[in-house]
Amino acid sequence: METSLKRGQLGGTHHEPQQAHSLRPDACFSAWTPLSNKRSNLQLFEERMNLVLHWFDLWTDKQRKHLLNSLLTRCTKTQLKYCRDLLMETVPVTQLDFTAVLPRFLSLYVMSFLSPRDLCSAAQVSWHWRVLTEQDCLWAGRCIRRGWFLPYIPGEKEFGAWKNHYVSCVSTLDWLTPRQAAEQYGTLNQQTMGTTEEEEERRKERRIRQMIRDKLQEEKRLSVRTRRAWGSYTKQEGVRGGSTHTGRLSSGAVGSSSLCLGLDRWSTAQSVERVRASSSFSDRLSKASGALSSFTHRPAPQHAVSPIHRTTPALLLLISNRVPAYELVLSGVKAEVIVVVYDHRGTLSALLTQVERAISGQRALRLGLLAPGGTEEIHLLHNSSLSERTLLTPDHREFWEKLCGWVAPTEDGGGIDIFSPLAASASGVALIQALSTLTGLEVWAPMGLVTGSFQNILSEWSQSSACGELSNQTPASQAFRYVCESVLRGWCREAKWMEEALGELRGCLGPQLQRVSLQAGGRALGHFLWEKICLEELSVSKDLSEALTEGLTALTKQEETRPLEFLAVFLTRWNEKKEGEESTGEDKRRTKGADDFSLAHRSQRLPAELPQMVLDWRGVVSRELHHSECLYLGRLGAVLKVYQEPLTAALNSNRAILSYADMQIIFSPVTQILELNGVFQVELQTRLQQWGAEQCIGDVFVKLCSSLRVYTNYLNNYTTALCTIDKCRETKPAFRAFLKRTDRTLATHMLSLQELLLCPVWRTEEYVTLLQALSLHTHPGHPDHTHLSSALKTMLRYREFILKLKRNSERDRLMEETQQMIQGCPNLSEGNRQLIITQDAALLRSPDEQIPDSLRTYEQVSDVGLFLFNDALVLTRRKVHHTPFTLTHRSTHTFLASVALASLAVREITHSRYVSHAFVLEGPCRSWVCATERGEERDYFLCVLRSAINAALTEHQ
């Protein structure tokens, strides 16, 4: 053997002469298989094959596979077919793992028919089978049908949670006899309804199942007869390399056939489910539908939807939900604007995250901000105001640097538009310039030259590089880039009134919209209100409303058979009469400021005044001051003319509607204000008639400020006047009829008596804005600068006094409502107690307190309400009562406990799979585990609660 091997390894001349002599002469120099002599040929082949097999046994797996690949690539088709047949005999197709061939959802569909015991047995086959049999889609339905719910939400990459829960519930299951179950659950004596119908349905079910079984058997026999052998499908001979793809094509064919068979079976099972009545059969069929739905209809993850790609950069608008009637603004936002409605109770980092999610990586052309604010600061968040002082703090600085990084640069048209009249005061202008320097963008803001509600947005806008100069754009053009003009004008005029209507809508539609986002709910309410009130149709000019009112009044006094023709003739004559009055008294009309148009309209109508308006901003503000003062006096005069004079005449004619004392309480302070402001308006008009660059009006304001005790008396009597009106309206039917006849008419400017009495409060805020604008555009060396500064300081102090009165009134109202809301609650009106915040939460309880918080499970005991006061926390048991046949519900609160803030401790519970948004309130005697619906609510409540606790401890010390 060794001799033959050595000979086989030698070259042509390295062979023994004897051996060479024994072979044929033509094979003497052959080192491989001889050309003849079959016996020697076979012997040499076997020796070399044994040598190769010996080497094959010594090689690694990688070397063996490399050899097999080299051999198979050198084989012919017939040799490859021989290898295939040999493999088919060695590894039959009938023993193939179907989970490795079929799609995963079909494998799970097949396994869904197994019982829990069989699934546990199948999990022991292999690791792959264990992964499949422990999927939640196979076990969740089994647990839920038995009322076994997982105490947490499994993670995306976690599997086997429902199986472990099923095994745990089965192992701890208590088996009760029927009598024991009746004693505990009251189920023994329940009558079985429809027994005959159920038996009939069971028989029908058995027949249908037998039909399905027979059909499946027939299809199986037919497919076995007609199908080809596994892997027998080959491509055409002309296709090169067809044998390489044979296995893939055949497996795909079988897989598609199995898929069709499985889907047919599932559809048949669904048809059976529609006719079944037995719950057991429903459980078995739901296995199939649950398995398929879990994989064919998997919900997309959050934020997985690809954003809409725009060809041009979009505009970004941030809207605070603290803005009055912000829903109305949402309804008019243009399509190219990305709007972000944020909760004012959040944080700057949360707002940044919300903006980043909204813009989806693209760059915005401009940034708009609509938040509560005045001429000096912006209330961006509940605990974060933007002003010149706070802008350079680390939080604000980081916020604006990151936010403006998503805005296009100035050379590409980028900028910031702030919907607050910052350009009307020196502090606001300094804030604009500082923000522009920080962000490198142009900042635009209204100049606040139009008074009334939010109409300052409709005035001229000034940019940071040219504050105090008139831009070439039309008034409010920056705001109209974000919101439709009609919607924005309507909101600016009627925001305060729309807030009351939207407050009612939020209360009625809030339960239906609580599951949607803040932006979606606000947009729905805004569209609903805009379509119902139709502000575009109601917004008519003052002249047109007066003409129609007088025409309809004249029509009611005549008996006309052709009313339209009468109105046409009347309006024609009225127009001619009006034009004649305008031509003769144009100068008088200008000085009185009787028109009701904005400053922009008046500047377009009077082009001769435009150069002066452009150059002299003090004159612009002074004219607006005089114009708004005339409107203010007109509304206060309506109180005396429409209400006081008729009531006084009725009293003098012994047909009294109100007593003299009640009339004095209601109307006496208004008379004093009219006398004071009448003098102020006359002096202001005299100064405007002689207007010049050196003209002064600050001394007129100083004189007004010296008599503010009239306003103080009015405000102190304001609450008493409202209570008197309400009392007389309830007790005196004649006064109720009088108010119904006179309220909200053209003579009262479409306002009620209570709304007219609110005008002095609004006017004080307008005085502050106009004085700030005058001070801004008055040079320090001007003779009027000292008086304007003194008057502005006085008005600012008086505004703080009014805000304090508002806060006190709001505090008393909230305390009264809270006292009535909580049943069985002790007296809350003690000392200086005030309500800070309320929060709905769920009261939780853990069955085992010894388990660490991260592994502890909780169950909800009840719903609670948390009422936080400045000195105590009140817990109430909240019950929800649904109204039959409607979607609405109401909540009631019952007093549960109260804890002093000085003895209260707060501890957050780390978010885990078993509980989220939870915290612990620890009192002196007991503790409560509560959880909110959203994480933002918990963060905000705990932030306010900790601040209140620190304030209470400081005061206690």
Short mmCIF file of N, CA, C and O in Angstrom, two decimals, residues 288-382:
data_model
loop_
_atom_site.label_atom_id
_atom_site.label_comp_id
_atom_site.label_asym_id
_atom_site.label_seq_id
_atom_site.Cartn_x
_atom_site.Cartn_y
_atom_site.Cartn_z
N ALA A 288 -57.59 32.14 14.86
CA ALA A 288 -57.11 32.37 13.50
C ALA A 288 -57.15 33.83 13.13
O ALA A 288 -56.18 34.39 12.62
N SER A 289 -58.28 34.47 13.39
CA SER A 289 -58.39 35.88 13.03
C SER A 289 -57.43 36.73 13.84
O SER A 289 -56.85 37.68 13.33
N GLY A 290 -57.21 36.38 15.11
CA GLY A 290 -56.28 37.15 15.92
C GLY A 290 -54.85 36.99 15.45
O GLY A 290 -54.08 37.94 15.41
N ALA A 291 -54.48 35.77 15.05
CA ALA A 291 -53.12 35.56 14.58
C ALA A 291 -52.86 36.30 13.29
O ALA A 291 -51.81 36.92 13.11
N LEU A 292 -53.82 36.26 12.36
CA LEU A 292 -53.62 36.96 11.09
C LEU A 292 -53.64 38.46 11.27
O LEU A 292 -52.82 39.17 10.69
N SER A 293 -54.57 38.97 12.07
CA SER A 293 -54.66 40.42 12.22
C SER A 293 -53.45 40.99 12.92
O SER A 293 -53.09 42.13 12.69
N SER A 294 -52.79 40.19 13.77
CA SER A 294 -51.64 40.71 14.48
C SER A 294 -50.46 40.96 13.57
O SER A 294 -49.58 41.73 13.89
N PHE A 295 -50.45 40.28 12.40
CA PHE A 295 -49.30 40.44 11.51
C PHE A 295 -49.66 41.10 10.20
O PHE A 295 -48.83 41.76 9.58
N THR A 296 -50.87 40.93 9.74
CA THR A 296 -51.25 41.58 8.49
C THR A 296 -51.74 42.99 8.71
O THR A 296 -51.78 43.78 7.79
N HIS A 297 -52.11 43.34 9.95
CA HIS A 297 -52.61 44.68 10.24
C HIS A 297 -51.91 45.22 11.48
O HIS A 297 -52.50 45.57 12.47
N ARG A 298 -50.61 45.24 11.42
CA ARG A 298 -49.83 45.76 12.54
C ARG A 298 -49.85 47.27 12.50
O ARG A 298 -49.55 47.87 11.48
N PRO A 299 -50.24 47.94 13.57
CA PRO A 299 -50.29 49.41 13.56
C PRO A 299 -48.91 50.00 13.39
O PRO A 299 -47.91 49.47 13.90
N ALA A 300 -48.87 51.09 12.65
CA ALA A 300 -47.60 51.76 12.41
C ALA A 300 -47.12 52.44 13.68
O ALA A 300 -47.90 52.94 14.47
N PRO A 301 -45.82 52.46 13.92
CA PRO A 301 -45.32 53.14 15.11
C PRO A 301 -45.53 54.63 15.01
O PRO A 301 -45.77 55.19 13.95
N GLN A 302 -45.43 55.29 16.16
CA GLN A 302 -45.69 56.72 16.21
C GLN A 302 -44.63 57.47 15.41
O GLN A 302 -43.45 57.13 15.43
N HIS A 303 -45.07 58.49 14.72
CA HIS A 303 -44.22 59.34 13.91
C HIS A 303 -43.56 58.57 12.77
O HIS A 303 -42.49 58.93 12.28
N ALA A 304 -44.16 57.44 12.34
CA ALA A 304 -43.58 56.69 11.24
C ALA A 304 -44.06 57.18 9.89
O ALA A 304 -43.54 56.78 8.87
N VAL A 305 -45.08 58.04 9.87
CA VAL A 305 -45.60 58.54 8.61
C VAL A 305 -44.61 59.54 8.04
O VAL A 305 -44.16 60.45 8.72
N SER A 306 -44.27 59.35 6.79
CA SER A 306 -43.32 60.25 6.16
C SER A 306 -43.91 61.63 6.01
O SER A 306 -45.07 61.79 5.68
N PRO A 307 -43.15 62.67 6.29
CA PRO A 307 -43.69 64.02 6.21
C PRO A 307 -43.94 64.43 4.78
O PRO A 307 -43.40 63.88 3.83
N ILE A 308 -44.82 65.45 4.64
CA ILE A 308 -45.12 65.99 3.33
C ILE A 308 -43.97 66.88 2.91
O ILE A 308 -43.62 67.84 3.60
N HIS A 309 -43.37 66.59 1.77
CA HIS A 309 -42.25 67.37 1.29
C HIS A 309 -42.77 68.56 0.50
O HIS A 309 -43.52 68.41 -0.46
N ARG A 310 -42.37 69.76 0.93
CA ARG A 310 -42.80 70.96 0.27
C ARG A 310 -41.67 71.48 -0.61
O ARG A 310 -40.50 71.37 -0.28
N THR A 311 -42.06 72.08 -1.70
CA THR A 311 -41.06 72.63 -2.61
C THR A 311 -40.44 73.90 -2.05
O THR A 311 -39.29 74.19 -2.30
N THR A 312 -41.19 74.68 -1.27
CA THR A 312 -40.69 75.91 -0.68
C THR A 312 -40.77 75.80 0.83
O THR A 312 -41.62 75.10 1.37
N PRO A 313 -39.89 76.51 1.55
CA PRO A 313 -39.95 76.46 3.01
C PRO A 313 -41.29 76.96 3.53
O PRO A 313 -41.87 77.91 3.01
N ALA A 314 -41.78 76.32 4.55
CA ALA A 314 -43.08 76.66 5.12
C ALA A 314 -42.90 77.68 6.24
O ALA A 314 -41.79 77.94 6.71
N LEU A 315 -43.99 78.28 6.64
CA LEU A 315 -44.02 79.19 7.78
C LEU A 315 -44.36 78.41 9.04
O LEU A 315 -45.15 77.47 9.00
N LEU A 316 -43.77 78.78 10.14
CA LEU A 316 -43.99 78.10 11.43
C LEU A 316 -44.67 79.08 12.38
O LEU A 316 -44.17 80.19 12.60
N LEU A 317 -45.81 78.67 12.94
CA LEU A 317 -46.58 79.52 13.84
C LEU A 317 -46.79 78.78 15.16
O LEU A 317 -47.33 77.68 15.18
N LEU A 318 -46.34 79.41 16.26
CA LEU A 318 -46.54 78.87 17.59
C LEU A 318 -47.70 79.61 18.25
O LEU A 318 -47.70 80.85 18.31
N ILE A 319 -48.68 78.87 18.75
CA ILE A 319 -49.87 79.45 19.37
C ILE A 319 -50.02 78.86 20.77
O ILE A 319 -50.03 77.63 20.94
N SER A 320 -50.12 79.71 21.76
CA SER A 320 -50.34 79.27 23.14
C SER A 320 -51.83 79.05 23.37
O SER A 320 -52.67 79.82 22.89
N ASN A 321 -52.15 77.99 24.10
CA ASN A 321 -53.57 77.74 24.40
C ASN A 321 -54.10 78.67 25.48
O ASN A 321 -55.27 78.57 25.86
N ARG A 322 -53.26 79.58 25.97
CA ARG A 322 -53.72 80.59 26.92
C ARG A 322 -54.28 81.82 26.21
O ARG A 322 -54.88 82.68 26.84
N VAL A 323 -54.08 81.91 24.89
CA VAL A 323 -54.60 83.04 24.13
C VAL A 323 -56.12 82.94 24.08
O VAL A 323 -56.66 81.87 23.78
N PRO A 324 -56.84 84.02 24.33
CA PRO A 324 -58.31 83.95 24.26
C PRO A 324 -58.78 83.57 22.86
O PRO A 324 -58.34 84.11 21.86
N ALA A 325 -59.67 82.60 22.80
CA ALA A 325 -60.29 82.14 21.55
C ALA A 325 -59.23 81.76 20.52
O ALA A 325 -59.36 82.07 19.33
N TYR A 326 -58.18 81.04 20.97
CA TYR A 326 -57.15 80.62 20.02
C TYR A 326 -57.70 79.63 18.99
O TYR A 326 -57.14 79.48 17.89
N GLU A 327 -58.80 78.97 19.31
CA GLU A 327 -59.40 78.03 18.35
C GLU A 327 -59.86 78.76 17.09
O GLU A 327 -59.80 78.19 15.98
N LEU A 328 -60.31 79.99 17.24
CA LEU A 328 -60.75 80.76 16.08
C LEU A 328 -59.57 81.08 15.16
O LEU A 328 -59.71 81.07 13.93
N VAL A 329 -58.42 81.35 15.73
CA VAL A 329 -57.22 81.59 14.91
C VAL A 329 -56.82 80.31 14.19
O VAL A 329 -56.42 80.34 13.02
N LEU A 330 -56.92 79.17 14.88
CA LEU A 330 -56.57 77.90 14.24
C LEU A 330 -57.42 77.62 13.01
O LEU A 330 -56.94 77.06 12.03
N SER A 331 -58.68 78.02 13.07
CA SER A 331 -59.57 77.74 11.94
C SER A 331 -59.19 78.52 10.69
O SER A 331 -59.61 78.16 9.60
N GLY A 332 -58.40 79.60 10.84
CA GLY A 332 -58.03 80.40 9.68
C GLY A 332 -56.58 80.30 9.29
O GLY A 332 -56.12 81.08 8.43
N VAL A 333 -55.82 79.37 9.89
CA VAL A 333 -54.40 79.22 9.53
C VAL A 333 -54.29 78.72 8.09
O VAL A 333 -55.00 77.81 7.68
N LYS A 334 -53.41 79.32 7.32
CA LYS A 334 -53.26 78.97 5.92
C LYS A 334 -52.60 77.60 5.75
O LYS A 334 -51.96 77.08 6.67
N ALA A 335 -52.74 77.06 4.53
CA ALA A 335 -52.28 75.69 4.28
C ALA A 335 -50.77 75.58 4.34
O ALA A 335 -50.23 74.54 4.73
N GLU A 336 -50.05 76.63 3.93
CA GLU A 336 -48.58 76.53 3.89
C GLU A 336 -47.93 76.81 5.24
O GLU A 336 -46.72 76.94 5.33
N VAL A 337 -48.73 76.92 6.30
CA VAL A 337 -48.22 77.24 7.63
C VAL A 337 -48.22 75.98 8.49
O VAL A 337 -49.23 75.27 8.56
N ILE A 338 -47.09 75.70 9.12
CA ILE A 338 -47.01 74.62 10.11
C ILE A 338 -47.34 75.22 11.46
O ILE A 338 -46.61 76.05 11.99
N VAL A 339 -48.47 74.84 12.01
CA VAL A 339 -48.93 75.42 13.27
C VAL A 339 -48.65 74.46 14.41
O VAL A 339 -48.80 73.24 14.28
N VAL A 340 -48.20 75.00 15.53
CA VAL A 340 -47.91 74.23 16.74
C VAL A 340 -48.68 74.88 17.89
O VAL A 340 -48.37 76.01 18.28
N VAL A 341 -49.69 74.21 18.38
CA VAL A 341 -50.45 74.68 19.54
C VAL A 341 -49.87 73.99 20.78
O VAL A 341 -49.87 72.76 20.86
N TYR A 342 -49.35 74.76 21.68
CA TYR A 342 -48.68 74.18 22.85
C TYR A 342 -49.42 74.55 24.13
O TYR A 342 -50.12 75.56 24.20
N ASP A 343 -49.24 73.71 25.12
CA ASP A 343 -49.84 73.92 26.44
C ASP A 343 -48.98 74.89 27.23
O ASP A 343 -47.76 74.68 27.38
N HIS A 344 -49.58 75.96 27.71
CA HIS A 344 -48.81 76.98 28.43
C HIS A 344 -48.25 76.46 29.74
O HIS A 344 -47.38 77.09 30.34
N ARG A 345 -48.70 75.29 30.20
CA ARG A 345 -48.22 74.74 31.46
C ARG A 345 -46.95 73.93 31.28
O ARG A 345 -46.40 73.43 32.26
N GLY A 346 -46.47 73.78 30.05
CA GLY A 346 -45.30 72.96 29.79
C GLY A 346 -44.00 73.68 30.10
O GLY A 346 -43.95 74.70 30.77
N THR A 347 -42.92 73.11 29.55
CA THR A 347 -41.59 73.66 29.73
C THR A 347 -41.00 74.04 28.39
O THR A 347 -41.51 73.66 27.33
N LEU A 348 -39.89 74.79 28.42
CA LEU A 348 -39.25 75.20 27.17
C LEU A 348 -38.68 74.00 26.41
O LEU A 348 -38.75 73.96 25.18
N SER A 349 -38.13 73.04 27.12
CA SER A 349 -37.60 71.85 26.45
C SER A 349 -38.71 71.04 25.79
O SER A 349 -38.55 70.53 24.68
N ALA A 350 -39.86 70.93 26.47
CA ALA A 350 -40.98 70.21 25.87
C ALA A 350 -41.50 70.94 24.64
O ALA A 350 -41.87 70.31 23.64
N LEU A 351 -41.51 72.26 24.67
CA LEU A 351 -41.94 73.03 23.50
C LEU A 351 -40.97 72.85 22.35
O LEU A 351 -41.39 72.73 21.18
N LEU A 352 -39.68 72.80 22.63
CA LEU A 352 -38.70 72.56 21.57
C LEU A 352 -38.91 71.19 20.93
O LEU A 352 -38.84 71.03 19.70
N THR A 353 -39.15 70.19 21.76
CA THR A 353 -39.40 68.84 21.22
C THR A 353 -40.64 68.81 20.35
O THR A 353 -40.65 68.18 19.29
N GLN A 354 -41.68 69.50 20.76
CA GLN A 354 -42.91 69.54 19.97
C GLN A 354 -42.69 70.25 18.63
O GLN A 354 -43.19 69.80 17.60
N VAL A 355 -41.92 71.32 18.63
CA VAL A 355 -41.64 72.03 17.38
C VAL A 355 -40.77 71.17 16.46
O VAL A 355 -41.01 71.09 15.25
N GLU A 356 -39.78 70.51 17.02
CA GLU A 356 -38.91 69.66 16.21
C GLU A 356 -39.69 68.52 15.56
O GLU A 356 -39.44 68.15 14.41
N ARG A 357 -40.64 67.97 16.28
CA ARG A 357 -41.46 66.91 15.71
C ARG A 357 -42.37 67.44 14.61
O ARG A 357 -42.64 66.76 13.62
N ALA A 358 -42.82 68.68 14.75
CA ALA A 358 -43.75 69.24 13.76
C ALA A 358 -43.06 69.59 12.46
O ALA A 358 -43.60 69.35 11.38
N ILE A 359 -41.86 70.15 12.52
CA ILE A 359 -41.20 70.57 11.28
C ILE A 359 -40.53 69.41 10.55
O ILE A 359 -40.21 69.53 9.37
N SER A 360 -40.30 68.28 11.24
CA SER A 360 -39.81 67.05 10.61
C SER A 360 -38.51 67.27 9.84
O SER A 360 -38.34 66.81 8.72
N GLY A 361 -37.60 68.02 10.42
CA GLY A 361 -36.28 68.17 9.82
C GLY A 361 -36.16 69.24 8.77
O GLY A 361 -35.04 69.51 8.30
N GLN A 362 -37.24 69.85 8.33
CA GLN A 362 -37.14 70.89 7.32
C GLN A 362 -36.96 72.25 7.96
O GLN A 362 -37.17 72.42 9.16
N ARG A 363 -36.58 73.22 7.15
CA ARG A 363 -36.32 74.57 7.65
C ARG A 363 -37.51 75.46 7.34
O ARG A 363 -38.02 75.46 6.23
N ALA A 364 -37.94 76.24 8.33
CA ALA A 364 -39.06 77.15 8.16
C ALA A 364 -38.56 78.48 7.61
O ALA A 364 -37.45 78.93 7.91
N LEU A 365 -39.41 79.11 6.81
CA LEU A 365 -39.06 80.41 6.24
C LEU A 365 -39.12 81.51 7.29
O LEU A 365 -38.20 82.33 7.41
N ARG A 366 -40.20 81.53 8.07
CA ARG A 366 -40.36 82.53 9.12
C ARG A 366 -40.99 81.86 10.33
O ARG A 366 -41.63 80.82 10.22
N LEU A 367 -40.80 82.50 11.48
CA LEU A 367 -41.34 82.00 12.74
C LEU A 367 -42.31 83.03 13.30
O LEU A 367 -41.96 84.20 13.46
N GLY A 368 -43.53 82.60 13.58
CA GLY A 368 -44.54 83.45 14.19
C GLY A 368 -44.85 82.99 15.59
O GLY A 368 -44.85 81.78 15.88
N LEU A 369 -45.14 83.93 16.48
CA LEU A 369 -45.42 83.61 17.88
C LEU A 369 -46.66 84.38 18.31
O LEU A 369 -46.68 85.61 18.28
N LEU A 370 -47.69 83.65 18.72
CA LEU A 370 -48.93 84.24 19.23
C LEU A 370 -49.12 83.73 20.65
O LEU A 370 -49.52 82.59 20.87
N ALA A 371 -48.79 84.59 21.61
CA ALA A 371 -48.88 84.23 23.03
C ALA A 371 -49.36 85.44 23.80
O ALA A 371 -49.25 86.58 23.34
N PRO A 372 -49.93 85.23 25.01
CA PRO A 372 -50.36 86.38 25.80
C PRO A 372 -49.19 87.29 26.13
O PRO A 372 -48.07 86.83 26.38
N GLY A 373 -49.44 88.55 26.14
CA GLY A 373 -48.38 89.51 26.44
C GLY A 373 -48.85 90.92 26.24
O GLY A 373 -49.97 91.18 25.80
N GLY A 374 -47.98 91.85 26.56
CA GLY A 374 -48.29 93.25 26.42
C GLY A 374 -47.21 93.98 25.67
O GLY A 374 -46.61 93.44 24.73
N THR A 375 -46.96 95.20 26.07
CA THR A 375 -45.99 96.03 25.37
C THR A 375 -44.58 95.86 25.91
O THR A 375 -43.64 96.39 25.31
N GLU A 376 -44.40 95.10 26.99
CA GLU A 376 -43.08 94.97 27.60
C GLU A 376 -42.59 93.53 27.68
O GLU A 376 -41.38 93.30 27.69
N GLU A 377 -43.46 92.56 27.73
CA GLU A 377 -43.05 91.18 27.87
C GLU A 377 -44.09 90.26 27.24
O GLU A 377 -45.21 90.68 26.93
N ILE A 378 -43.68 89.00 27.04
CA ILE A 378 -44.54 87.97 26.47
C ILE A 378 -44.62 86.82 27.46
O ILE A 378 -43.58 86.31 27.91
N HIS A 379 -45.82 86.41 27.80
CA HIS A 379 -46.01 85.28 28.73
C HIS A 379 -45.96 83.99 27.91
O HIS A 379 -46.97 83.41 27.56
N LEU A 380 -44.74 83.56 27.63
CA LEU A 380 -44.54 82.39 26.77
C LEU A 380 -45.10 81.13 27.43
O LEU A 380 -45.81 80.35 26.79
N LEU A 381 -44.79 80.90 28.71
CA LEU A 381 -45.28 79.77 29.48
C LEU A 381 -45.75 80.28 30.84
O LEU A 381 -45.56 81.44 31.19
N HIS A 382 -46.36 79.39 31.59
CA HIS A 382 -46.94 79.81 32.87
C HIS A 382 -45.88 80.33 33.83
O HIS A 382 -46.14 81.21 34.64
#
